[in-house]
Amino acid sequence: MIYDREKILKQIKPSKEEIEKGFRLYKKIREFIRKKFNLEAELQGSFIKGTSLKGDKDLDIFVFFPLDVSKEILKKMGLEIGKKVFEEFKGEYEIKYAEHPYVNGKIENHDLDIVPCYKIDKIEDMKSSVDRTPLHTKFVKRMTEFQKDDARILKKFMKLINVYGSEFKVMGFSGYLCELLILYYGSFENVLKNASEWKLNQKIIFEKMEKEFSDPLIIIDPVDPARNAASCVSLQKFSEFIYYSRKFLKDKKFDRIKIEYRKSEGTELIVLNFKTDLMEDLLFPQLRKTRDFIKDYLEKNGFRIYRSKIFNSGILFEFEVFKLPKMKIHEGPFIYDGENCENFIKKHKNIVIIGDRICTEIERKFKTAEECIDFLIEDREGFGKDLKKARCFITKEEVKEVYD
Amino acid sequence: MIYDREKILKQIKPSKEEIEKGFRLYKKIREFIRKKFNLEAELQGSFIKGTSLKGDKDLDIFVFFPLDVSKEILKKMGLEIGKKVFEEFKGEYEIKYAEHPYVNGKIENHDLDIVPCYKIDKIEDMKSSVDRTPLHTKFVKRMTEFQKDDARILKKFMKLINVYGSEFKVMGFSGYLCELLILYYGSFENVLKNASEWKLNQKIIFEKMEKEFSDPLIIIDPVDPARNAASCVSLQKFSEFIYYSRKFLKDKKFDRIKIEYRKSEGTELIVLNFKTDLMEDLLFPQLRKTRDFIKDYLEKNGFRIYRSKIFNSGILFEFEVFKLPKMKIHEGPFIYDGENCENFIKKHKNIVIIGDRICTEIERKFKTAEECIDFLIEDREGFGKDLKKARCFITKEEVKEVYD
């Protein structure tokens, strides 16, 4: 559809009732924690910042501990409080792990995190990265109502063009980054106008910067000037955002960009599937590491990759050169190195001299890329830690939803 | 056969009768030139140097002109004398071209060159490279009889291992180089012992060196210290000589090294044939130039060459990657370059962003290496000068005798 601010907002802005329902639940929980544990609790995230989208059901409730409480007590109490909240409000829950474990579960159709943190006023007192979140919330509250709505539009836009999300699966823009961009450039359209002229290592500094960074995009966190709030944004997502910003400014189309993977004509496909319960933020970096390792190994063995992609449970390789002749030239030492030449000659017959190197024709270890991948699956030395033991098998059908 | 100096010499040294026959012919011609033209003539080459091999029938007779004769007169008179010689001795002849034209023909089963040159005593007076030849002849005459025989053995050895010949077809060692090596290292076996330890840019200096060179082998010409007498030796032939020297020192085998080209299993072959009367010293450099051009072009188009060889009338390409998929990724500008991105987007649909570059998938111009070579044959822009118009066709059968 052609961009129309009011129309878009009607579609994406949560209703008053939706927001009030969330707030009522939050307040009940806050009261419960205050009474039962004598601790302050506060909602964080887009809901409280006024930048949530319709249907967002995430409530992140942070429980504040004074700085003189030990980390162990905080951790233990945090879990205890979380469990008690879900028991009190009859919600199912589980323990999840970020920098610290926390309790996550469902109450009244909302997805709740109960996160213990230290109450800090200045960033120097931070003991764990969650302590910083309330400072972020406080900082972005300075947005005007118009800007809050524009932050919603920017988030939606980023979702449509597939660059939203700071998790490792996407490596794109977080909600907080959207809010910072709106604050810095003033409005949704100004963000896109500026983004369309971004350069590599683009720097956005609110007040000061206390460290140098070399990431594609550098947005110095205003509450922590030694941190790049955009460090998670990959070169790929950074570039895609520039590209689609320009596109939007030209055609004003506010539509989903479908990216469906399709094999090219004449290439060969090998899809490596892993069976694992690993959470995505652990899985995706390992898939990428494994992909890079296999890619490198394949190329060293003469195969040529057309594309390689990550998907939800594996890696896809599309080959430009999949099959190679039986023999290959194996380069030995330079002719001047008599001793090594002698050893090489002892080891190989059929010596050929190419330029000033002693070479021989040897049989390739792998005549097809599939043989090569089969071999790598056997020992998995360079694979991601948790992929070494996961069940693993090869298929040859296309996978539609892939990531870089 | 296992090396036995006497046995080898018996096989390769010309008989007394053979030598005397050549000398008698030379002397008759010398007398004819002296009487008829009042000019001195002298035999050059291995015959007079005492380093010729059995069956060598080349007689190079140089006619000396004083330095005050003009180049035009020398050229004209040279041809005139040559023709008269062949008329007098009833031989067939033709005009050949080196730096200057000269007369070549057959008399009494000998292959005769009649070459006009200036008589010089010091290299500074040289007007054309042929003037230097009598100085070479004079210099190498200092070899002992034993060394002359060893020079014959070294020549034969180099012929057996296919590194003999300074012409562009071979790019190996000249007869003069063999003689210089024997003079420098003393004997055949010492030449090999030393050669087996040669390094890249190996330098051999008799007395002085008046210029720096960067060739694989540098043998400063003792009669012209600003010249590298080994400038024609390619890295390939230099390395092969080192290799076979070592081999001989180990196994003492004095045998022909057969190099017969054989296609490797699973590769594809394309043989480019030219129909041309070009003399070899012009043809081979052009074939090499053309080969390099085509090779480069093929590789830029994604094909991978396993081996490429030159042969008597063309170029052979053996492919590791011969066929490619229909499409390829075509890289466009960096995303930051807004203007060029816009032009690129106008020109191509199906934009893909890879890292920070705008790319697109386009159809390959050539799906097989043969299509690519066919295309190059059409206009032949980068081909050697005389190969641009020569008749040219593709075959796919092996060629046995090839050069690098």
Coordinates of N, CA and C in Angstrom, one line a residue, chain A residues 31-174:
Chain A
E31 N 2.1 -4.6 42.4 CA 1.6 -4.6 43.8 C 2.0 -5.8 44.5
F32 N 1.8 -7.0 43.8 CA 2.1 -8.2 44.5 C 3.5 -8.3 44.9
I33 N 4.5 -7.9 44.0 CA 5.9 -7.9 44.4 C 6.2 -6.9 45.5
R34 N 5.6 -5.8 45.5 CA 5.8 -4.8 46.5 C 5.4 -5.3 47.9
K35 N 4.2 -5.9 47.9 CA 3.6 -6.3 49.2 C 4.4 -7.5 49.7
K36 N 4.6 -8.5 48.8 CA 5.1 -9.8 49.2 C 6.6 -9.7 49.5
F37 N 7.4 -8.9 48.7 CA 8.8 -8.9 48.8 C 9.4 -7.6 49.2
N38 N 8.5 -6.6 49.3 CA 9.0 -5.2 49.7 C 10.0 -4.7 48.7
L39 N 9.8 -5.0 47.4 CA 10.8 -4.5 46.3 C 10.0 -3.8 45.3
E40 N 10.6 -2.8 44.7 CA 10.0 -2.0 43.6 C 10.1 -2.9 42.3
A41 N 9.1 -2.8 41.5 CA 9.2 -3.4 40.1 C 8.7 -2.4 39.1
E42 N 9.2 -2.6 37.9 CA 8.8 -1.6 36.9 C 8.8 -2.2 35.5
L43 N 7.8 -1.8 34.7 CA 7.7 -2.4 33.4 C 8.7 -1.7 32.5
Q44 N 9.4 -2.5 31.7 CA 10.3 -2.0 30.7 C 9.8 -2.4 29.3
G45 N 10.5 -1.9 28.3 CA 10.2 -2.4 26.9 C 9.2 -1.4 26.2
S46 N 8.8 -1.8 25.0 CA 8.0 -1.0 24.2 C 6.7 -0.6 24.7
F47 N 6.1 -1.5 25.6 CA 4.8 -1.2 26.1 C 4.8 0.1 27.0
I48 N 5.8 0.1 27.8 CA 5.9 1.3 28.7 C 6.4 2.5 28.0
K49 N 7.2 2.3 27.0 CA 7.8 3.4 26.2 C 6.8 4.0 25.2
G50 N 5.7 3.3 25.1 CA 4.6 3.8 24.2 C 5.0 3.6 22.7
T51 N 5.7 2.5 22.4 CA 6.2 2.3 21.0 C 5.8 0.9 20.6
S52 N 4.9 0.2 21.3 CA 4.6 -1.2 21.0 C 3.6 -1.2 19.8
L53 N 3.6 -2.3 19.1 CA 2.7 -2.5 18.0 C 1.5 -3.4 18.4
K54 N 0.5 -3.2 17.7 CA -0.7 -4.0 17.9 C -0.4 -5.5 18.0
G55 N -0.9 -6.1 19.0 CA -0.6 -7.6 19.1 C 0.7 -7.9 19.9
D56 N 1.5 -6.9 20.2 CA 2.7 -7.2 21.1 C 2.1 -7.5 22.5
K57 N 2.5 -8.7 23.0 CA 2.0 -9.1 24.3 C 3.2 -9.3 25.3
D58 N 4.3 -8.7 24.9 CA 5.5 -8.9 25.8 C 5.4 -7.8 27.0
L59 N 5.5 -8.4 28.2 CA 5.6 -7.5 29.3 C 6.9 -7.9 30.1
D60 N 7.9 -6.9 30.1 CA 9.1 -7.2 30.8 C 9.1 -6.5 32.1
I61 N 8.9 -7.2 33.2 CA 8.9 -6.6 34.5 C 10.2 -6.8 35.2
F62 N 10.8 -5.6 35.5 CA 12.1 -5.7 36.1 C 11.9 -5.4 37.6
V63 N 12.6 -6.3 38.4 CA 12.5 -6.1 39.9 C 13.8 -5.5 40.4
F64 N 13.7 -4.4 41.1 CA 14.9 -3.7 41.5 C 15.5 -4.1 42.8
F65 N 16.8 -4.4 42.9 CA 17.5 -4.7 44.1 C 18.5 -3.6 44.4
P66 N 18.7 -3.3 45.7 CA 19.7 -2.3 46.0 C 21.1 -2.8 45.7
L67 N 22.0 -1.9 45.4 CA 23.4 -2.3 45.0 C 24.1 -3.1 46.0
D68 N 23.7 -3.0 47.3 CA 24.5 -3.8 48.3 C 24.1 -5.2 48.4
V69 N 23.1 -5.6 47.7 CA 22.7 -7.1 47.7 C 23.7 -7.8 46.8
S70 N 24.1 -9.0 47.2 CA 25.1 -9.8 46.5 C 24.4 -10.3 45.2
K71 N 25.3 -10.6 44.2 CA 24.8 -11.2 42.9 C 24.0 -12.5 43.2
E72 N 24.6 -13.3 44.1 CA 23.9 -14.6 44.3 C 22.5 -14.5 44.9
I73 N 22.4 -13.6 45.8 CA 21.1 -13.3 46.4 C 20.1 -12.8 45.4
L74 N 20.6 -11.8 44.6 CA 19.8 -11.3 43.5 C 19.3 -12.4 42.6
K75 N 20.2 -13.2 42.2 CA 19.9 -14.3 41.2 C 18.8 -15.2 41.9
K76 N 19.1 -15.6 43.1 CA 18.2 -16.6 43.8 C 16.8 -16.0 44.0
M77 N 16.9 -14.7 44.6 CA 15.6 -14.0 44.8 C 14.8 -13.8 43.5
G78 N 15.6 -13.4 42.5 CA 14.9 -13.1 41.2 C 14.1 -14.3 40.7
L79 N 14.7 -15.5 40.8 CA 14.0 -16.7 40.4 C 12.8 -16.9 41.3
E80 N 13.0 -16.8 42.6 CA 12.0 -17.0 43.6 C 10.8 -16.1 43.3
I81 N 11.1 -14.8 43.1 CA 10.0 -13.9 42.9 C 9.2 -14.2 41.6
G82 N 10.0 -14.5 40.6 CA 9.4 -14.9 39.3 C 8.4 -16.1 39.4
K83 N 8.9 -17.1 40.1 CA 8.1 -18.3 40.3 C 6.8 -17.9 41.1
K84 N 7.0 -17.2 42.1 CA 5.8 -16.8 43.0 C 4.8 -16.0 42.2
V85 N 5.3 -15.1 41.3 CA 4.4 -14.3 40.5 C 3.5 -15.2 39.7
F86 N 4.1 -16.2 39.0 CA 3.3 -17.1 38.1 C 2.4 -18.0 38.9
E87 N 2.9 -18.4 40.2 CA 2.0 -19.2 41.0 C 0.8 -18.4 41.4
E88 N 1.0 -17.2 41.9 CA 0.0 -16.3 42.3 C -1.1 -16.0 41.2
F89 N -0.5 -15.8 40.0 CA -1.5 -15.4 38.9 C -1.8 -16.6 38.0
K90 N -1.4 -17.8 38.4 CA -1.8 -19.0 37.7 C -1.3 -19.0 36.3
G91 N -0.1 -18.8 36.1 CA 0.5 -18.8 34.8 C 1.5 -19.9 34.7
E92 N 1.7 -20.5 33.5 CA 2.7 -21.4 33.2 C 4.0 -20.7 33.0
Y93 N 5.1 -21.3 33.5 CA 6.4 -20.6 33.3 C 7.6 -21.5 33.1
E94 N 8.7 -20.9 32.7 CA 9.9 -21.7 32.6 C 11.1 -20.8 32.9
I95 N 12.2 -21.4 33.1 CA 13.4 -20.6 33.4 C 14.2 -20.4 32.1
K96 N 14.5 -19.2 31.8 CA 15.3 -18.9 30.6 C 16.6 -18.3 31.0
Y97 N 17.5 -18.2 30.0 CA 18.9 -17.8 30.3 C 19.3 -16.7 29.4
A98 N 19.6 -15.5 30.0 CA 20.3 -14.5 29.3 C 21.7 -14.4 30.0
E99 N 22.0 -13.2 30.4 CA 23.3 -13.1 31.2 C 23.0 -13.8 32.6
H100 N 21.8 -13.7 33.1 CA 21.4 -14.5 34.3 C 20.1 -15.2 33.9
P101 N 19.8 -16.2 34.7 CA 18.5 -16.9 34.5 C 17.4 -16.0 34.9
Y102 N 16.3 -16.2 34.3 CA 15.1 -15.4 34.7 C 13.8 -16.3 34.4
V103 N 12.7 -15.8 34.9 CA 11.5 -16.6 34.7 C 10.6 -16.0 33.6
N104 N 10.2 -16.8 32.7 CA 9.3 -16.4 31.6 C 8.1 -17.2 31.6
G105 N 7.0 -16.6 31.3 CA 5.7 -17.4 31.3 C 4.6 -16.6 30.7
K106 N 3.4 -17.2 30.8 CA 2.2 -16.6 30.2 C 1.2 -16.4 31.3
I107 N 0.6 -15.1 31.4 CA -0.5 -14.8 32.3 C -1.5 -14.0 31.4
E108 N -2.7 -14.3 31.5 CA -3.8 -13.6 30.8 C -3.4 -13.2 29.4
N109 N -2.9 -14.2 28.7 CA -2.5 -14.0 27.3 C -1.3 -13.1 27.0
H110 N -0.6 -12.7 28.1 CA 0.6 -11.9 27.9 C 1.8 -12.7 28.1
D111 N 2.9 -12.4 27.5 CA 4.1 -13.1 27.6 C 5.0 -12.3 28.6
L112 N 5.2 -12.8 29.8 CA 5.9 -12.1 30.8 C 7.3 -12.6 31.1
D113 N 8.2 -11.6 31.3 CA 9.5 -11.9 31.8 C 9.6 -11.2 33.2
I114 N 10.1 -11.9 34.2 CA 10.3 -11.3 35.5 C 11.8 -11.3 35.6
V115 N 12.4 -10.1 35.6 CA 13.9 -10.0 35.5 C 14.4 -9.2 36.7
P116 N 15.3 -9.8 37.5 CA 15.9 -9.1 38.6 C 17.0 -8.2 38.1
C117 N 17.1 -7.0 38.7 CA 18.3 -6.1 38.3 C 18.6 -5.2 39.4
Y118 N 19.8 -4.6 39.3 CA 20.2 -3.6 40.3 C 19.6 -2.2 39.9
K119 N 19.2 -1.5 40.9 CA 18.7 -0.1 40.7 C 19.9 0.8 40.6
I120 N 20.2 1.3 39.4 CA 21.3 2.2 39.3 C 20.9 3.6 38.7
D121 N 21.7 4.6 39.1 CA 21.4 5.9 38.6 C 22.4 6.3 37.5
K122 N 23.6 5.8 37.7 CA 24.7 6.1 36.7 C 25.3 4.8 36.2
I123 N 25.7 4.9 35.0 CA 26.1 3.7 34.2 C 27.3 3.0 34.9
E124 N 28.1 3.8 35.6 CA 29.3 3.2 36.2 C 29.0 2.1 37.2
D125 N 27.8 2.2 37.8 CA 27.4 1.2 38.8 C 26.8 -0.1 38.2
M126 N 26.7 -0.1 36.9 CA 26.1 -1.3 36.3 C 26.9 -2.6 36.6
K127 N 26.1 -3.6 37.0 CA 26.8 -4.9 37.3 C 26.5 -5.9 36.2
S128 N 25.4 -5.7 35.5 CA 25.0 -6.7 34.4 C 24.2 -5.9 33.4
S129 N 24.2 -6.3 32.2 CA 23.7 -5.5 31.1 C 22.2 -5.2 31.3
V130 N 21.4 -6.0 32.1 CA 20.0 -5.7 32.3 C 19.8 -4.5 33.2
D131 N 20.8 -4.2 34.0 CA 20.7 -3.0 34.8 C 20.6 -1.7 33.9
R132 N 21.1 -1.8 32.7 CA 21.1 -0.6 31.8 C 19.7 -0.4 31.2
T133 N 18.9 -1.4 31.1 CA 17.6 -1.3 30.5 C 16.7 -0.2 31.0
P134 N 16.5 -0.1 32.4 CA 15.7 0.9 32.9 C 16.2 2.3 32.5
L135 N 17.5 2.5 32.3 CA 18.0 3.8 31.9 C 17.6 4.0 30.4
H136 N 17.6 3.0 29.6 CA 17.1 3.1 28.2 C 15.7 3.6 28.2
T137 N 14.9 2.9 29.0 CA 13.4 3.2 29.1 C 13.3 4.7 29.4
K138 N 14.0 5.1 30.4 CA 13.9 6.5 30.9 C 14.3 7.5 29.8
F139 N 15.4 7.1 29.1 CA 15.9 8.0 28.1 C 14.9 8.2 26.9
V140 N 14.3 7.2 26.5 CA 13.5 7.3 25.3 C 12.1 7.9 25.6
K141 N 11.8 7.9 26.9 CA 10.5 8.5 27.3 C 10.4 10.0 26.9
R142 N 11.5 10.6 26.6 CA 11.4 12.0 26.2 C 10.8 12.2 24.8
M143 N 10.6 11.1 24.1 CA 9.9 11.2 22.8 C 8.5 11.9 22.9
T144 N 8.2 12.7 21.9 CA 6.8 13.3 21.9 C 5.8 12.2 21.5
E145 N 4.5 12.4 21.7 CA 3.5 11.4 21.3 C 3.7 11.1 19.8
F146 N 3.9 12.2 19.0 CA 4.1 12.0 17.6 C 5.3 11.1 17.3
Q147 N 6.4 11.3 18.0 CA 7.6 10.5 17.8 C 7.3 9.1 18.2
K148 N 6.6 8.9 19.3 CA 6.3 7.5 19.7 C 5.6 6.8 18.6
D149 N 4.6 7.5 18.0 CA 3.9 6.8 16.8 C 4.9 6.6 15.7
D150 N 5.8 7.5 15.4 CA 6.7 7.3 14.3 C 7.7 6.2 14.6
A151 N 8.0 6.0 15.9 CA 8.8 4.8 16.3 C 8.1 3.5 16.0
R152 N 6.8 3.5 16.2 CA 6.0 2.3 15.8 C 6.0 2.1 14.3
I153 N 5.9 3.2 13.6 CA 5.9 3.1 12.1 C 7.3 2.6 11.6
L154 N 8.3 3.1 12.2 CA 9.7 2.7 11.8 C 9.9 1.2 12.1
K155 N 9.4 0.8 13.3 CA 9.6 -0.6 13.7 C 8.8 -1.5 12.6
K156 N 7.6 -1.1 12.3 CA 6.8 -1.8 11.4 C 7.5 -1.9 10.0
F157 N 8.0 -0.7 9.6 CA 8.7 -0.7 8.3 C 9.9 -1.6 8.3
M158 N 10.7 -1.6 9.4 CA 11.8 -2.5 9.5 C 11.4 -4.0 9.5
K159 N 10.2 -4.3 10.1 CA 9.7 -5.6 10.1 C 9.4 -6.0 8.6
L160 N 8.7 -5.1 7.9 CA 8.3 -5.4 6.6 C 9.5 -5.7 5.7
I161 N 10.6 -5.0 5.9 CA 11.8 -5.1 5.0 C 12.8 -6.1 5.6
N162 N 12.4 -6.8 6.7 CA 13.1 -7.9 7.3 C 14.5 -7.5 7.9
V163 N 14.5 -6.3 8.5 CA 15.8 -5.9 9.2 C 15.5 -5.7 10.7
Y164 N 14.3 -6.0 11.1 CA 14.0 -5.7 12.6 C 14.4 -6.9 13.4
G165 N 15.0 -6.7 14.5 CA 15.4 -7.7 15.5 C 16.9 -7.8 15.7
S166 N 17.3 -7.7 17.0 CA 18.7 -7.6 17.3 C 19.2 -9.1 17.6
E167 N 18.3 -10.0 17.6 CA 18.7 -11.4 17.9 C 19.7 -11.9 16.8
F168 N 20.4 -12.9 17.1 CA 21.5 -13.4 16.2 C 20.9 -14.0 14.9
K169 N 19.6 -14.4 15.0 CA 19.0 -14.9 13.8 C 18.9 -13.9 12.7
V170 N 18.6 -12.6 13.1 CA 18.4 -11.6 12.2 C 19.7 -10.7 12.1
M171 N 20.2 -10.3 13.2 CA 21.3 -9.3 13.3 C 20.9 -8.0 12.7
G172 N 19.7 -7.6 13.1 CA 19.2 -6.3 12.6 C 19.1 -5.2 13.7
F173 N 18.0 -4.5 13.6 CA 17.8 -3.3 14.5 C 16.9 -3.7 15.6
S174 N 17.3 -3.3 16.8 CA 16.4 -3.5 18.0 C 15.4 -2.4 18.1

